[in-house]
Amino acid sequence: MSRISVRGFAVASATAVTTVGAVVGVASGNTVPANGDNLETTAADATLLADIPVGEQAQVQVASLTQQADAQAAAADAAARKSAEEAARVQAAKDAEAKKEAAEEKAQREAEAKEAEERASRSAVRDASSFATQSSYSISEVQAMARQMVPGDQFQCFSNIVDHESSWNYRAQNPSSGAYGLVQALPGSKMASAGADWQTNPATQIKWGLNYMNDRYGSPCGAWSFWQANHWY
């Protein structure tokens, strides 16, 4: 809306009235007052109703609408960015969850495959009764028997224990405690559960020792870990 000077409006109105009066005076034969020459000057100096052009009013209105449009566009951009960031966060969370599930599934498959391999390995090992009985056995023969009876991934741990306990002497006996055999069972008679020939047959001792390590420690490697920490098992 254009600014309109109240004072200008009053002056313009007074000028118009005076001008009309002068015209009437002339028509009636009266002389125009001496200050009649100033009427045009007074009218020219007055602030009229159309003081602000209509074009300028339109420019002001257009500028206001432009500012509003810019503000709305900025708000829309901010909302769009926020929405995009939230969508990216949600997608990242979904991707992370998918990767976690995939990793868990992979680990489970690997564990199942390893367990199946271990079961196959255990089922493939020879039983103590499958070896022919001899009057005596060399260390290499005893070790060869153990390799065929102990699962491949557990043999080294089993061997480490036997190395420390008896140095692969199946007749080794501890004079103070009475522990006997490859795995130094205490008392040695415990090994009778694996076979009556426990004193003379290394295969029987290996069978008993393997069962003992599996039952008590889960595996020969579990038994070896305990042995390293305590120097007994």
GROMACS .gro file of C-alpha atoms in nm, residues 109-202:
model
   94
  109ARG     CA    1   2.825  -7.298   0.835
  110GLU     CA    2   3.200  -7.309   0.901
  111ALA     CA    3   3.142  -7.445   1.251
  112GLU     CA    4   2.907  -7.711   1.120
  113ALA     CA    5   3.155  -7.805   0.848
  114LYS     CA    6   3.437  -7.828   1.101
  115GLU     CA    7   3.227  -8.040   1.334
  116ALA     CA    8   3.134  -8.270   1.048
  117GLU     CA    9   3.500  -8.296   0.952
  118GLU     CA   10   3.595  -8.379   1.309
  119ARG     CA   11   3.323  -8.642   1.330
  120ALA     CA   12   3.445  -8.792   1.005
  121SER     CA   13   3.800  -8.783   1.131
  122ARG     CA   14   3.706  -8.955   1.455
  123SER     CA   15   3.508  -9.217   1.276
  124ALA     CA   16   3.802  -9.286   1.047
  125VAL     CA   17   4.057  -9.348   1.326
  126ARG     CA   18   4.148  -9.702   1.413
  127ASP     CA   19   4.036  -9.873   1.730
  128ALA     CA   20   4.287 -10.024   1.969
  129SER     CA   21   4.160 -10.373   1.896
  130SER     CA   22   4.253 -10.342   1.530
  131PHE     CA   23   4.626 -10.358   1.604
  132ALA     CA   24   4.800 -10.694   1.630
  133THR     CA   25   4.941 -10.767   1.971
  134GLN     CA   26   5.322 -10.770   1.999
  135SER     CA   27   5.561 -10.865   2.275
  136SER     CA   28   5.721 -10.520   2.262
  137TYR     CA   29   5.693 -10.192   2.074
  138SER     CA   30   5.946  -9.931   1.970
  139ILE     CA   31   5.880  -9.560   2.020
  140SER     CA   32   5.826  -9.514   1.645
  141GLU     CA   33   5.573  -9.798   1.642
  142VAL     CA   34   5.385  -9.651   1.937
  143GLN     CA   35   5.378  -9.310   1.772
  144ALA     CA   36   5.251  -9.463   1.448
  145MET     CA   37   4.970  -9.629   1.640
  146ALA     CA   38   4.881  -9.300   1.806
  147ARG     CA   39   4.871  -9.122   1.468
  148GLN     CA   40   4.613  -9.374   1.350
  149MET     CA   41   4.402  -9.351   1.666
  150VAL     CA   42   4.406  -8.980   1.747
  151PRO     CA   43   4.226  -8.733   1.516
  152GLY     CA   44   4.473  -8.550   1.296
  153ASP     CA   45   4.395  -8.202   1.430
  154GLN     CA   46   4.448  -8.328   1.787
  155PHE     CA   47   4.755  -8.543   1.745
  156GLN     CA   48   5.016  -8.274   1.814
  157CYS     CA   49   4.851  -8.180   2.143
  158PHE     CA   50   4.827  -8.548   2.241
  159SER     CA   51   5.191  -8.596   2.147
  160ASN     CA   52   5.301  -8.294   2.353
  161ILE     CA   53   5.143  -8.442   2.666
  162VAL     CA   54   5.291  -8.787   2.609
  163ASP     CA   55   5.634  -8.631   2.546
  164HIS     CA   56   5.625  -8.463   2.888
  165GLU     CA   57   5.460  -8.748   3.078
  166SER     CA   58   5.647  -9.055   2.955
  167SER     CA   59   5.864  -8.973   2.652
  168TRP     CA   60   5.655  -9.234   2.464
  169ASN     CA   61   5.759  -9.517   2.698
  170TYR     CA   62   5.448  -9.731   2.741
  171ARG     CA   63   5.605  -9.905   3.041
  172ALA     CA   64   5.703  -9.582   3.220
  173GLN     CA   65   5.619  -9.582   3.590
  174ASN     CA   66   5.649  -9.304   3.849
  175PRO     CA   67   5.813  -9.465   4.154
  176SER     CA   68   5.667  -9.215   4.399
  177SER     CA   69   5.309  -9.180   4.277
  178GLY     CA   70   5.258  -9.506   4.090
  179ALA     CA   71   5.141  -9.330   3.771
  180TYR     CA   72   5.186  -9.563   3.474
  181GLY     CA   73   5.209  -9.579   3.098
  182LEU     CA   74   5.218  -9.334   2.808
  183VAL     CA   75   4.977  -9.087   2.967
  184GLN     CA   76   5.078  -9.164   3.329
  185ALA     CA   77   4.738  -9.274   3.449
  186LEU     CA   78   4.708  -9.254   3.827
  187PRO     CA   79   4.665  -9.523   3.933
  188GLY     CA   80   4.761  -9.719   3.623
  189SER     CA   81   4.481  -9.968   3.687
  190LYS     CA   82   4.232  -9.703   3.567
  191MET     CA   83   4.328  -9.801   3.214
  192ALA     CA   84   4.167 -10.142   3.265
  193SER     CA   85   3.842  -9.979   3.150
  194ALA     CA   86   3.997  -9.967   2.801
  195GLY     CA   87   4.138 -10.320   2.806
  196ALA     CA   88   4.278 -10.586   3.033
  197ASP     CA   89   4.616 -10.561   2.859
  198TRP     CA   90   4.669 -10.199   2.970
  199GLN     CA   91   5.014 -10.274   3.116
  200THR     CA   92   5.163 -10.416   2.795
  201ASN     CA   93   4.960 -10.277   2.503
  202PRO     CA   94   5.027  -9.916   2.404
   0.00000   0.00000   0.00000
